[in-house]
Short mmCIF file of C-alpha atoms in Angstrom, two decimals:
data_model
loop_
_atom_site.label_atom_id
_atom_site.label_comp_id
_atom_site.label_asym_id
_atom_site.label_seq_id
_atom_site.Cartn_x
_atom_site.Cartn_y
_atom_site.Cartn_z
CA MET A 1 110.97 80.64 93.51
CA GLY A 2 109.77 78.10 91.00
CA VAL A 3 107.21 80.34 89.27
CA ASN A 4 106.29 79.22 85.78
CA ARG A 5 107.53 82.43 84.17
CA LEU A 6 106.28 81.74 80.68
CA LEU A 7 102.81 80.95 81.99
CA VAL A 8 102.71 84.14 84.08
CA ARG A 9 103.64 86.27 81.09
CA SER A 10 101.36 84.58 78.57
CA VAL A 11 98.29 84.58 80.81
CA LEU A 12 98.76 88.22 81.77
CA LEU A 13 99.22 89.15 78.13
CA ALA A 14 96.15 87.24 76.97
CA GLY A 15 93.76 88.01 79.79
CA PHE A 16 94.71 91.42 81.09
CA ALA A 17 95.44 93.64 78.14
CA THR A 18 94.44 97.18 79.01
CA GLY A 19 90.95 98.28 78.08
CA CYS A 20 91.33 102.00 78.86
CA LEU A 21 90.40 104.70 76.40
CA ALA A 22 93.10 106.49 74.45
CA ALA A 23 92.65 110.17 73.64
CA ASP A 24 91.69 109.41 70.02
CA ASP A 25 89.29 106.52 70.81
CA GLY A 26 85.74 107.18 69.71
CA LEU A 27 82.93 107.23 72.24
CA ILE A 28 79.94 107.96 70.03
CA ARG A 29 78.98 108.45 66.40
CA TYR A 30 76.49 111.23 65.80
CA GLU A 31 75.18 112.21 62.37
CA GLY A 32 78.07 110.57 60.57
CA ARG A 33 80.83 111.96 62.77
CA ASP A 34 82.80 110.19 65.52
CA TYR A 35 83.34 111.93 68.84
CA GLY A 36 85.88 111.02 71.52
CA LEU A 37 87.70 112.41 74.53
CA GLU A 38 89.11 115.33 72.57
CA HIS A 39 85.55 116.61 72.08
CA ALA A 40 84.52 116.20 75.73
CA SER A 41 84.25 118.96 78.32
CA PRO A 42 86.87 119.08 81.11
CA ARG A 43 84.30 117.61 83.51
CA LEU A 44 83.62 114.60 81.26
CA ARG A 45 87.32 114.08 80.54
CA THR A 46 88.04 113.94 84.27
CA LEU A 47 85.13 111.60 84.95
CA LEU A 48 86.16 109.29 82.10
CA TYR A 49 89.74 109.28 83.35
CA ASP A 50 88.63 108.42 86.89
CA LEU A 51 86.47 105.62 85.48
CA ASP A 52 89.43 104.24 83.52
CA LEU A 53 91.66 104.54 86.58
CA ASP A 54 89.20 102.61 88.76
CA TYR A 55 89.02 99.93 86.05
CA PHE A 56 92.82 99.76 85.91
CA ARG A 57 93.07 99.38 89.68
CA GLN A 58 90.52 96.57 89.71
CA ARG A 59 92.35 94.74 86.93
CA ARG A 60 95.62 95.16 88.81
CA VAL A 61 94.07 93.49 91.87
CA LEU A 62 92.86 90.61 89.68
CA ALA A 63 96.29 90.35 88.05
CA ASP A 64 97.84 89.97 91.50
CA GLU A 65 95.29 87.28 92.34
CA LEU A 66 96.22 85.50 89.12
CA LEU A 67 99.89 85.61 90.02
CA TYR A 68 99.10 84.29 93.50
CA GLU A 69 97.14 81.34 92.07
CA ILE A 70 99.86 80.48 89.56
CA TYR A 71 102.61 80.75 92.15
CA LEU A 72 100.69 78.67 94.69
CA LYS A 73 100.08 75.84 92.19
CA SER A 74 103.65 75.87 90.95
CA GLU A 75 105.22 75.99 94.41
CA ALA A 76 102.84 73.38 95.87
CA ALA A 77 103.75 70.98 93.05
CA ARG A 78 107.45 71.61 93.64
CA ARG A 79 107.13 70.93 97.38
CA GLY A 80 104.80 67.98 96.98
CA THR A 81 101.97 69.49 99.01
CA THR A 82 98.50 70.93 98.44
CA THR A 83 97.76 74.55 97.62
CA GLY A 84 95.62 74.82 100.77
CA ALA A 85 98.40 73.58 103.05
CA LEU A 86 100.94 75.84 101.37
CA ALA A 87 98.65 78.88 101.68
CA GLU A 88 98.32 78.26 105.43
CA GLU A 89 102.10 78.02 105.73
CA LEU A 90 102.85 81.12 103.66
CA LEU A 91 100.11 83.36 105.04
CA ARG A 92 100.53 82.90 108.77
CA ILE A 93 99.29 85.86 110.77
CA GLU A 94 98.98 86.70 114.44
CA ALA A 95 95.40 86.71 115.68
CA PRO A 96 94.20 90.15 116.83
CA THR A 97 94.39 90.53 120.60
CA GLU A 98 91.60 91.89 122.76
CA ARG A 99 93.65 95.06 123.06
CA ASP A 100 93.88 95.37 119.26
CA ILE A 101 90.13 94.97 118.90
CA ARG A 102 89.29 97.47 121.64
CA SER A 103 91.82 99.95 120.32
CA PHE A 104 90.28 99.83 116.84
CA PHE A 105 86.82 100.27 118.33
CA GLN A 106 87.87 103.32 120.37
CA GLU A 107 89.63 104.97 117.43
CA ASN A 108 86.59 104.51 115.17
CA ARG A 109 83.81 104.76 117.73
CA SER A 110 82.11 107.79 116.21
CA ARG A 111 81.90 106.12 112.79
CA ILE A 112 80.90 102.68 114.09
CA GLY A 113 77.94 103.92 116.12
CA GLN A 114 77.23 100.50 117.69
CA PRO A 115 78.09 99.03 121.13
CA TYR A 116 81.34 97.11 121.50
CA GLY A 117 79.60 93.81 122.28
CA GLU A 118 77.82 93.82 118.93
CA MET A 119 80.86 94.92 116.94
CA ARG A 120 83.63 92.88 118.55
CA GLU A 121 83.38 89.91 116.17
CA PRO A 122 83.14 91.97 112.94
CA ILE A 123 86.10 94.09 114.09
CA GLU A 124 88.16 90.99 114.85
CA GLN A 125 87.40 89.60 111.38
CA HIS A 126 88.24 92.95 109.78
CA LEU A 127 91.63 93.02 111.53
CA ARG A 128 92.31 89.40 110.49
CA ASP A 129 91.46 90.20 106.87
CA GLN A 130 93.64 93.32 107.01
CA ARG A 131 96.64 91.35 108.25
CA LEU A 132 96.03 88.59 105.72
CA ARG A 133 95.99 91.12 102.86
CA ALA A 134 99.22 92.68 104.11
CA GLU A 135 100.91 89.27 104.36
CA LYS A 136 99.72 88.34 100.88
CA ALA A 137 100.94 91.66 99.45
CA SER A 138 104.34 91.05 101.05
CA LEU A 139 104.51 87.56 99.54
CA LEU A 140 103.60 88.82 96.07
CA ALA A 141 106.15 91.63 96.29
CA ARG A 142 108.77 88.99 97.07
CA VAL A 143 107.63 86.78 94.19
CA LYS A 144 107.81 89.71 91.77
CA SER A 145 111.27 90.78 92.91
CA GLU A 146 112.77 87.27 92.89
CA SER A 147 111.37 86.08 89.56
CA GLU A 148 111.09 87.29 86.00
CA PHE A 149 107.83 89.17 86.47
CA LEU A 150 106.40 91.93 84.33
CA SER A 151 102.96 93.50 84.64
CA LEU A 152 101.46 94.11 81.23
CA LEU A 153 98.80 96.48 82.50
CA SER A 154 99.17 100.17 81.70
CA PRO A 155 97.44 102.94 83.65
CA PRO A 156 95.31 105.39 81.67
CA GLU A 157 96.91 108.61 80.49
CA PRO A 158 95.72 111.58 82.60
CA PRO A 159 94.04 114.17 80.36
CA PRO A 160 95.57 117.64 79.97
CA LEU A 161 93.19 120.29 81.31
CA ASP A 162 93.26 124.08 81.34
CA ILE A 163 92.79 125.35 84.91
CA ASP A 164 91.89 128.97 85.59
CA THR A 165 94.27 129.84 88.45
CA ARG A 166 94.22 133.62 88.02
CA GLY A 167 94.23 135.49 91.32
CA PHE A 168 94.78 132.45 93.53
CA PRO A 169 97.72 132.19 95.97
CA ARG A 170 100.94 130.64 94.78
CA LYS A 171 104.49 130.13 95.96
CA GLY A 172 107.73 128.70 94.64
CA ALA A 173 109.46 129.20 91.31
CA SER A 174 108.48 132.17 89.15
CA ALA A 175 109.24 130.23 85.95
CA PRO A 176 108.50 126.66 87.03
CA ARG A 177 109.03 123.43 85.15
CA PHE A 178 106.23 121.94 87.23
CA THR A 179 103.09 123.79 88.29
CA ILE A 180 101.17 121.96 91.00
CA VAL A 181 97.56 122.97 91.65
CA GLU A 182 95.83 121.67 94.76
CA PHE A 183 92.09 121.88 95.36
CA GLY A 184 91.63 121.44 99.10
CA ASP A 185 89.21 121.57 102.02
CA TYR A 186 90.54 122.75 105.39
CA GLN A 187 88.63 120.02 107.26
CA CYS A 188 89.79 117.18 105.00
CA PRO A 189 92.42 115.06 106.86
CA HIS A 190 94.07 113.94 103.60
CA CYS A 191 94.35 117.59 102.56
CA GLY A 192 96.26 118.27 105.78
CA LYS A 193 98.73 115.51 104.94
CA ALA A 194 98.98 116.67 101.33
CA SER A 195 99.66 120.26 102.40
CA ARG A 196 102.69 119.13 104.40
CA VAL A 197 103.96 117.01 101.51
CA LEU A 198 103.56 119.86 99.02
CA HIS A 199 105.31 122.29 101.38
CA ARG A 200 108.31 119.93 101.48
CA ILE A 201 108.26 119.55 97.69
CA VAL A 202 108.38 123.33 97.15
CA GLU A 203 111.24 123.60 99.65
CA ARG A 204 113.12 120.75 97.95
CA TYR A 205 112.69 122.16 94.41
CA PRO A 206 112.51 125.98 94.81
CA GLU A 207 113.62 126.66 91.22
CA ASP A 208 111.46 123.98 89.59
CA VAL A 209 108.08 123.92 91.31
CA GLN A 210 105.28 126.42 91.79
CA LEU A 211 102.37 125.53 94.05
CA ILE A 212 98.90 127.06 93.63
CA TYR A 213 96.15 126.52 96.19
CA MET A 214 92.45 126.67 95.35
CA ASP A 215 89.53 126.06 97.68
CA PHE A 216 87.01 123.27 97.23
CA PRO A 217 85.03 123.33 100.51
CA ILE A 218 82.97 120.15 100.27
CA ASN A 219 82.57 119.52 104.01
CA ARG A 220 78.91 120.10 104.87
CA SER A 221 79.59 121.77 108.21
CA GLY A 222 80.16 125.14 106.54
CA ILE A 223 83.32 125.59 108.62
CA SER A 224 85.65 124.81 105.71
CA ARG A 225 84.02 127.54 103.65
CA LEU A 226 84.40 130.10 106.46
CA VAL A 227 88.06 129.17 106.94
CA ALA A 228 88.57 129.41 103.17
CA GLU A 229 87.03 132.89 103.16
CA GLY A 230 89.41 133.81 105.96
CA ALA A 231 92.27 132.58 103.79
CA VAL A 232 91.19 135.00 101.05
CA CYS A 233 91.41 137.83 103.59
CA ALA A 234 94.80 136.66 104.83
CA HIS A 235 95.95 136.63 101.21
CA ARG A 236 94.98 140.29 100.91
CA GLN A 237 97.36 141.00 103.80
CA ASP A 238 100.09 138.87 102.13
CA ARG A 239 99.84 136.19 104.82
CA PHE A 240 97.97 133.45 102.98
CA TRP A 241 100.51 130.66 103.46
CA ALA A 242 100.96 131.39 107.16
CA TYR A 243 97.16 131.28 107.58
CA HIS A 244 96.88 128.15 105.41
CA ASP A 245 99.55 126.29 107.39
CA LEU A 246 98.12 127.28 110.77
CA ALA A 247 94.59 126.32 109.71
CA TYR A 248 95.76 122.84 108.74
CA ALA A 249 97.83 122.56 111.92
CA ARG A 250 94.67 123.28 113.93
CA GLN A 251 92.45 121.23 111.65
CA SER A 252 90.87 119.04 114.33
CA ALA A 253 89.82 122.11 116.36
CA LEU A 254 88.43 124.28 113.55
CA ASP A 255 85.03 125.85 114.22
CA HIS A 256 82.98 128.86 113.16
CA GLU A 257 85.18 131.20 115.21
CA SER A 258 88.42 129.94 113.70
CA PRO A 259 88.95 132.58 110.97
CA MET A 260 89.13 135.42 113.51
CA GLU A 261 91.17 133.29 115.93
CA LEU A 262 93.68 132.51 113.19
CA ALA A 263 93.86 136.19 112.22
CA ARG A 264 94.62 137.18 115.81
CA ALA A 265 97.20 134.39 116.20
CA LEU A 266 99.00 135.66 113.09
CA GLU A 267 98.73 139.29 114.27
CA LEU A 268 96.90 140.39 111.14
CA ASP A 269 95.05 143.69 110.94
CA VAL A 270 91.97 142.26 112.67
CA ALA A 271 89.64 145.13 111.78
CA ALA A 272 90.52 144.92 108.09
CA PHE A 273 90.28 141.13 108.26
CA ALA A 274 86.77 141.26 109.77
CA GLU A 275 85.62 143.75 107.15
CA CYS A 276 87.05 141.55 104.40
CA LEU A 277 85.42 138.45 105.88
CA ALA A 278 81.99 140.07 105.62
CA SER A 279 82.42 141.24 102.03
CA ARG A 280 80.69 139.71 99.02
CA GLY A 281 83.93 139.76 97.06
CA THR A 282 85.54 137.37 99.53
CA LYS A 283 82.69 134.89 99.24
CA ALA A 284 82.79 135.27 95.45
CA GLN A 285 86.48 134.35 95.34
CA VAL A 286 85.90 131.07 97.18
CA ALA A 287 82.86 130.39 95.01
CA ARG A 288 84.97 130.98 91.89
CA ALA A 289 87.48 128.33 92.97
CA GLU A 290 84.61 125.97 93.75
CA ARG A 291 83.06 126.54 90.32
CA GLU A 292 86.39 125.78 88.69
CA ALA A 293 86.64 122.53 90.65
CA ARG A 294 83.18 121.50 89.50
CA ARG A 295 83.91 122.54 85.91
CA LEU A 296 86.85 120.13 86.04
CA GLY A 297 84.62 117.33 87.30
CA LEU A 298 86.23 117.10 90.75
CA ARG A 299 84.37 115.16 93.41
CA ALA A 300 86.88 114.82 96.24
CA THR A 301 89.72 116.53 98.05
CA PRO A 302 92.60 116.82 97.80
CA SER A 303 92.56 116.96 94.01
CA ILE A 304 96.03 117.61 92.66
CA PHE A 305 97.18 118.54 89.17
CA VAL A 306 100.72 118.65 87.80
CA ASN A 307 101.12 120.78 84.68
CA GLY A 308 97.38 120.56 84.13
CA ARG A 309 97.13 116.78 84.43
CA PRO A 310 95.35 115.10 87.37
CA LEU A 311 97.61 113.16 89.72
CA ARG A 312 95.76 110.38 91.55
CA SER A 313 98.53 109.09 93.79
CA ARG A 314 98.45 107.05 96.97
CA HIS A 315 102.15 107.84 97.49
CA LEU A 316 102.14 111.57 96.75
CA GLU A 317 105.60 112.55 97.97
CA ARG A 318 107.36 109.59 96.35
CA ASP A 319 105.58 110.08 93.03
CA LEU A 320 106.23 113.83 92.92
CA HIS A 321 109.94 113.21 93.54
CA ARG A 322 109.97 110.66 90.71
CA LEU A 323 108.21 113.01 88.34
CA ILE A 324 110.36 116.05 89.10
CA ASP A 325 113.62 114.08 89.12
CA GLY A 326 112.76 112.55 85.75
CA ALA A 327 112.65 109.03 87.13
CA GLY A 328 109.48 108.17 85.25
CA ALA A 329 105.77 108.78 85.33
CA PRO A 330 104.08 108.65 88.73
CA GLU A 331 102.20 105.51 89.67
CA GLN A 332 98.61 106.69 89.25
CA GLY A 333 96.60 104.83 91.88
#
């Protein structure tokens, strides 16, 4: 593809060396002693890791922009054209149709909160930008695969954390090689997707993986907390996973009556379930999971850990397969 390979490598090496903290890097010096990540609380270690991960992701975006600039200059010179003309040729996209724009508006109407007439132009531009980014990403993927390309950026190492999972529901292997802990919220759409992925992972690796679920009800409606308390009661009747799966399957329709409706649908002992739902111990169990999430510095759901290390993946199923199959570390971010 005519990329100046030496230039790509040397510029990436010089300008984009990783700046993330290693476990033994010092953060402060206090009264003659250096302190680093190994001295930090679990909450601070998680927050520092997330900060490093955000930094890594931003540098990766800039590294891709650098590659795009270098490739464009090199290829334009080879073809005897300008970089602007070549960019127009390489990044051709179809303009969003009226149907595309209206469809986006309808799907996001509740979040947009403005009339269509006022939002039509910004939506059209958003869709154009979205398609342009996708076309550019496709071009760069092709450049990387067809040339001698190597990214010299390294993601930060996720910190090992001790998680108190005693008394929380689990399934899968009794002596697992991989223990996956999920902190979830029953009204979180991404948690619903993650729950299905994790179910498939446990089914695929029944002798290798154990899954533990802990509640982190961050939705302000209060419904997630009620459903989580219902899950505690289902667990006491040995039906946690059936309740969990049905709650996520009905996620879009969950309301304050859902715990009892789920109990009836699963033919639980409804009287015992109702008594459990009203008990302080049930509320305390959900609160204990929530405290653990906050002790670990969690701010979002789903938050997933593998063998005590946070996994921040945008391709959860693929990365879990890679990790379990020994195909390498997951692509954090």
